[in-house]
Tab-separated table of C-alpha atoms in Angstrom:
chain	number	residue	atom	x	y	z
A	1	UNK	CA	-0.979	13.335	16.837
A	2	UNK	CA	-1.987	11.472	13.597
A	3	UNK	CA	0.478	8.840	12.936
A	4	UNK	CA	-0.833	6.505	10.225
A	5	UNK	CA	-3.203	7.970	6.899
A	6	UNK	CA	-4.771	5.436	5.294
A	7	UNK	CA	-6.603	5.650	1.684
A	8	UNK	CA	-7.563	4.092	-1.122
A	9	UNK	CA	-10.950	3.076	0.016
A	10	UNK	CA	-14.314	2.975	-1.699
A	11	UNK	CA	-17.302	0.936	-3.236
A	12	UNK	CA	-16.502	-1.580	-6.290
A	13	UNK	CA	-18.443	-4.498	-7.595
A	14	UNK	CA	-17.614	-7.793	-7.181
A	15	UNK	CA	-14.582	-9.336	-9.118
A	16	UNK	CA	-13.373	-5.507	-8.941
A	17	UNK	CA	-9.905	-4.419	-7.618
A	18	UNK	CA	-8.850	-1.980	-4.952
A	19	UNK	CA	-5.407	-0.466	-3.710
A	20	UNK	CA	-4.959	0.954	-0.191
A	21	UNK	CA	-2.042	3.268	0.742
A	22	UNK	CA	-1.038	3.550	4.125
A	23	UNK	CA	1.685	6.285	5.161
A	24	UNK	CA	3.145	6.274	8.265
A	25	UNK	CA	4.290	9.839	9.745
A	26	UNK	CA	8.013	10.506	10.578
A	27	UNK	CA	7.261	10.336	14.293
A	28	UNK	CA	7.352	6.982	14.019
A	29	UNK	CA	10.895	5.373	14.335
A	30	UNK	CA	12.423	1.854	14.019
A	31	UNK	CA	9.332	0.620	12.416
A	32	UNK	CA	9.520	-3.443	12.271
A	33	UNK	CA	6.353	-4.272	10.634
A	34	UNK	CA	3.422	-3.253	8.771
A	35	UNK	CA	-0.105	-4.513	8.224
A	36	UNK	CA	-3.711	-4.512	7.251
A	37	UNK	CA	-6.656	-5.364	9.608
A	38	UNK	CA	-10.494	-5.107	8.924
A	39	UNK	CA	-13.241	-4.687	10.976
A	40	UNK	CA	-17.424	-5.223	10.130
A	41	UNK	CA	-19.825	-4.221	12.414
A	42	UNK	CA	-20.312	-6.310	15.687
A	43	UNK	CA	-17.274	-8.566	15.557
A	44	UNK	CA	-13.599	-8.500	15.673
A	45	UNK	CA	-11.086	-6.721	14.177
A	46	UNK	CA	-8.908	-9.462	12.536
A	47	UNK	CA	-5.631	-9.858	10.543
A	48	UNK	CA	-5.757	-9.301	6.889
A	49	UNK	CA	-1.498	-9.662	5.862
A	50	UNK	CA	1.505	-8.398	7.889
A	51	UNK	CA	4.831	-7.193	6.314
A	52	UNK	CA	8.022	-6.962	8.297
A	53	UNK	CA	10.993	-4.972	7.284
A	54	UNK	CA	12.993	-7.864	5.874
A	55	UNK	CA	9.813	-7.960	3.614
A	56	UNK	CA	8.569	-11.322	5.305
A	57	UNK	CA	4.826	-11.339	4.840
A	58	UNK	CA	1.811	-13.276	6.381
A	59	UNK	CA	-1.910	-13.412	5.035
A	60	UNK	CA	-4.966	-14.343	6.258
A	61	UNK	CA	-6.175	-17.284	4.298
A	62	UNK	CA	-9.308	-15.591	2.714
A	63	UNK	CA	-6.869	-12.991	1.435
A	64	UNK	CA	-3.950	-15.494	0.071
A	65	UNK	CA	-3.948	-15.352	-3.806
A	66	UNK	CA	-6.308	-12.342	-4.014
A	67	UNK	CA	-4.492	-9.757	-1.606
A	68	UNK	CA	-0.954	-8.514	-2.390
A	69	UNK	CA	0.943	-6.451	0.680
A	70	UNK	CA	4.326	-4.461	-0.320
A	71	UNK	CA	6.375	-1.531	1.601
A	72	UNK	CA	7.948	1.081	0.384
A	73	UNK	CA	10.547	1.688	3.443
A	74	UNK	CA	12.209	4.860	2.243
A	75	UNK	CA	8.192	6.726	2.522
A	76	UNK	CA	7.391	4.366	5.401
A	77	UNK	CA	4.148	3.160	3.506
A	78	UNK	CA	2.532	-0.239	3.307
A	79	UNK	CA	0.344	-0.557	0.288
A	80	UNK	CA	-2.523	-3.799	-0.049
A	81	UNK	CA	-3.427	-4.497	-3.109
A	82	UNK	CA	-6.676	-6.377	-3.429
A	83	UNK	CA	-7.922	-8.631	-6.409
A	84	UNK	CA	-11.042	-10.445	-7.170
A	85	UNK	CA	-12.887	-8.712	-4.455
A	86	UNK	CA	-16.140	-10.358	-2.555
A	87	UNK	CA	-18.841	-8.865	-0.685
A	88	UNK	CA	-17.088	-10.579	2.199
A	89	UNK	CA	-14.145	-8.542	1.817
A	90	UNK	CA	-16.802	-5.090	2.588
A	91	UNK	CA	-15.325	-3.492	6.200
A	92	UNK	CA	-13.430	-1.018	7.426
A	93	UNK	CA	-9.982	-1.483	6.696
A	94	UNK	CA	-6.707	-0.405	9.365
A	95	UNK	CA	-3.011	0.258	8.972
A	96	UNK	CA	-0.783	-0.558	11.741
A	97	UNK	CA	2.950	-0.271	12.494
A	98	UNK	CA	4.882	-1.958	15.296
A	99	UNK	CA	7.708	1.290	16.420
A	100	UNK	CA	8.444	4.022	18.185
A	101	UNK	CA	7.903	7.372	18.470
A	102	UNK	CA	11.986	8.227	19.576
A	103	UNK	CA	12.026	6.630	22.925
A	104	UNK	CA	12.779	3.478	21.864
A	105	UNK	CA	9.898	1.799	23.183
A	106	UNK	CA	7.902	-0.599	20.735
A	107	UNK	CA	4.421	-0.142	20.724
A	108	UNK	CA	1.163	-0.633	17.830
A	109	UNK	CA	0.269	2.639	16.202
A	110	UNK	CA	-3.190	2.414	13.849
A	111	UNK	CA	-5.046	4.227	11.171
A	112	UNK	CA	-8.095	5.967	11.619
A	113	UNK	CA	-9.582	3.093	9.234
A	114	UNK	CA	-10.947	3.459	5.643
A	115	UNK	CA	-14.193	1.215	4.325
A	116	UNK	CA	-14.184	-0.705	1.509
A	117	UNK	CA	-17.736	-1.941	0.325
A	118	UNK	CA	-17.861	-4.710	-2.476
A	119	UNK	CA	-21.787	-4.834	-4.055
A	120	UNK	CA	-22.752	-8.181	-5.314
């Protein structure tokens, strides 16, 4: 069962600006936070920002000042909004939520990922 739809992704140039959407389904319940990870080939998949529900957010410190996560709780989606791109920035990008599915036990739920590729 698909739980999380990510989109948004694509190719821009350097300097450019992308926006991912990430909706979660309604099988997900009690949903506490949010967030953005990436992934490039060969290494780890690491933290890009975090959003709770109280709207509390955390950023990776490559994406502080260029990278802007919001929620929009009533359609359970977490957008990222990303500014002055790099070619550092190119990987796939995943959606998480921290919930349930109606049995009230928290676990991590992801996206099936979406790349974004910056050209130089």
């Amino acid at each position: 069962q698909v739980h999380l739809v990510e989109s948004g992704g694509g190719v821009v140039q350097s300097g450019g600006s992308l926006r991912l959407s990430c909706a979660a389904s309604r099988s997900i319940f009690n949903i506490s936070a949010m967030g953005w990870y990436r992934q490039v080939p060969g290494k780890q998949r690491e933290l890009v920002a975090t959003i709770t529900g109280g709207s509390k957010t955390t950023y990776t410190e490559s994406a502080k000042g260029r990278f802007t996560i919001s929620r929009d709780g009533a359609k359970n989606t977490v957008y990222l909004q990303m500014n002055s791109l790099k070619p550092e920035d190119t990987a796939v990008y995943y959606c998480n939520a921290v919930g349930d599915v109606g049995d009230y036990v928290e676990a991590t739920y992801w996206g099936q990922g979406t790349q974004v590729t910056v050209s130089s």
